[in-house]
Tab-separated table of C-alpha atoms in Angstrom:
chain	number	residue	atom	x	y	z
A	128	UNK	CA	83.472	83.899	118.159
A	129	UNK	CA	86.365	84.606	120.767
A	130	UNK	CA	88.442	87.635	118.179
A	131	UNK	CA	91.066	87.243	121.106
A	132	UNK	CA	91.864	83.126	120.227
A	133	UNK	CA	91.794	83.983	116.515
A	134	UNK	CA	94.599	86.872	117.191
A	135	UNK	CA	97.653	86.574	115.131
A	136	UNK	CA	101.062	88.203	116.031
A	137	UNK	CA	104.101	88.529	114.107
A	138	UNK	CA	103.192	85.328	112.449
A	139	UNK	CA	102.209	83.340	115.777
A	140	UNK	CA	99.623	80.659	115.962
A	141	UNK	CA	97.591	82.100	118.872
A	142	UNK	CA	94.908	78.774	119.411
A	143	UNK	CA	95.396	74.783	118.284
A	144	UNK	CA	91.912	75.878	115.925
A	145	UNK	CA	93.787	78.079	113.656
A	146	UNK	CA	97.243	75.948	113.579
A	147	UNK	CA	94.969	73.210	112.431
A	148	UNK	CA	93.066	74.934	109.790
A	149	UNK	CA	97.097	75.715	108.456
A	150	UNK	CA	97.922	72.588	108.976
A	151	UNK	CA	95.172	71.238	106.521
A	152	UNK	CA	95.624	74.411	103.816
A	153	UNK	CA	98.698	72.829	102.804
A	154	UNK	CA	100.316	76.179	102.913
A	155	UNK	CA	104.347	75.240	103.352
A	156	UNK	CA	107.090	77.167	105.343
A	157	UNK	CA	108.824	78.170	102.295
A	158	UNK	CA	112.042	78.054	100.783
A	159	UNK	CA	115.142	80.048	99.962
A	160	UNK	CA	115.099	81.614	96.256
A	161	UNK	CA	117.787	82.684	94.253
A	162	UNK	CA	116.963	85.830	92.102
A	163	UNK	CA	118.713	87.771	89.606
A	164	UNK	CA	118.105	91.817	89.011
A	165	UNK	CA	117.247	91.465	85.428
A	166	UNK	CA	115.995	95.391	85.159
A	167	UNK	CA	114.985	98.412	86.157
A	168	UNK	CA	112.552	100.442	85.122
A	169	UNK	CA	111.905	103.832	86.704
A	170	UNK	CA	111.800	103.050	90.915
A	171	UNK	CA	111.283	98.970	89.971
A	172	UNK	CA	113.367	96.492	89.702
A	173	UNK	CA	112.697	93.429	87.982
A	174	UNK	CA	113.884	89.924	89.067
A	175	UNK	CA	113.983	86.371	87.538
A	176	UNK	CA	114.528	83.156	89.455
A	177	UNK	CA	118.113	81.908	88.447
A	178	UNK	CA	116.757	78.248	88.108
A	179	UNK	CA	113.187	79.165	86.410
A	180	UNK	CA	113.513	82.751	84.398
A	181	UNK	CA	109.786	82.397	83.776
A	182	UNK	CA	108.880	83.197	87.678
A	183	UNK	CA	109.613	86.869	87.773
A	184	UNK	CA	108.591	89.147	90.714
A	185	UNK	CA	108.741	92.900	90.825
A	186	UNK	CA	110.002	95.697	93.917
A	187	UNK	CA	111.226	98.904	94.789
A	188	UNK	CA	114.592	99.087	93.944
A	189	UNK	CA	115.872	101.350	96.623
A	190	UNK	CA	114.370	99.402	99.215
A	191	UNK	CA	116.317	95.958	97.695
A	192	UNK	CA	118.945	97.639	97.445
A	193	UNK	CA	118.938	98.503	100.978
A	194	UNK	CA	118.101	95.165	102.092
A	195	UNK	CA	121.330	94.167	100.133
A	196	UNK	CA	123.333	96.673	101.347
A	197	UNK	CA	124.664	97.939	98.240
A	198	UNK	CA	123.968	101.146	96.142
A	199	UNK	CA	121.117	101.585	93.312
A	200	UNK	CA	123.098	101.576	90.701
A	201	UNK	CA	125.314	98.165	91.627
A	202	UNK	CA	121.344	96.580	91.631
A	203	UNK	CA	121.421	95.602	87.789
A	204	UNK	CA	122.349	91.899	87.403
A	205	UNK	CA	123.010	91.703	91.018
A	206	UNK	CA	121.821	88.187	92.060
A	207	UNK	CA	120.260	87.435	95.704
A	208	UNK	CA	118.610	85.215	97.519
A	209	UNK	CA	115.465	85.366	99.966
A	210	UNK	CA	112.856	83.397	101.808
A	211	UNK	CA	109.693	83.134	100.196
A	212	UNK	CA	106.668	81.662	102.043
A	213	UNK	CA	103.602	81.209	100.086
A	214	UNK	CA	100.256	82.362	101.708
A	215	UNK	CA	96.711	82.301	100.700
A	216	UNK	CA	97.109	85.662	98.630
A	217	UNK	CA	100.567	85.352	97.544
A	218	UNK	CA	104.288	85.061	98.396
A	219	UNK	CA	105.567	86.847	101.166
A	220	UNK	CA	109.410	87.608	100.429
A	221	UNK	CA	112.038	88.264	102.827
A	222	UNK	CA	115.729	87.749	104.430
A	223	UNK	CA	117.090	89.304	101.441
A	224	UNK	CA	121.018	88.373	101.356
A	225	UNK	CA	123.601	88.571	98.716
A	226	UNK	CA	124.376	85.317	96.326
């Protein structure tokens, strides 16, 4: 097996093989998510989706509120929205913005 054709960067399909094998995962390009800072606890914050309070995710809370541009302790009950794309492991979250 050509590792070369297989190659992924930065989220580019490299060979018509592996586009087709996403194609057929039904993996979807995602959708923007509003969240609300519901807590924090210690370097955490906690989040709940505005529209479905039982999806919650979890992450550092310096580094959202960096990607927010406003200061740690303006985080709490701060609501946002950002991209998530589900993958085969997970969601992948990002373009963090302000609501």
């Amino acid at each position: 097996m050509d590792a070369s054709k297989d190659d992924l960067r930065c989220g580019q399909v490299m060979d018509a093989r592996h586009e087709q094998n996403h194609e057929e995962s039904g993996i979807s390009a995602g959708r923007r998510v509003e969240y609300v800072v519901v807590g924090l606890r210690g370097a955490t914050a906690h989040c709940q989706a505005a529209d479905d309070p039982s999806r919650t995710s979890k992450t550092g809370a310096d580094l959202l509120a960096k990607q927010l541009g406003i200061d740690l302790p303006d985080l709490l009950g701060r609501h946002y929205t950002c991209w998530e794309t589900p993958t085969e492991y997970g969601v992948i979250r990002n373009g963090f913005e302000p609501a």
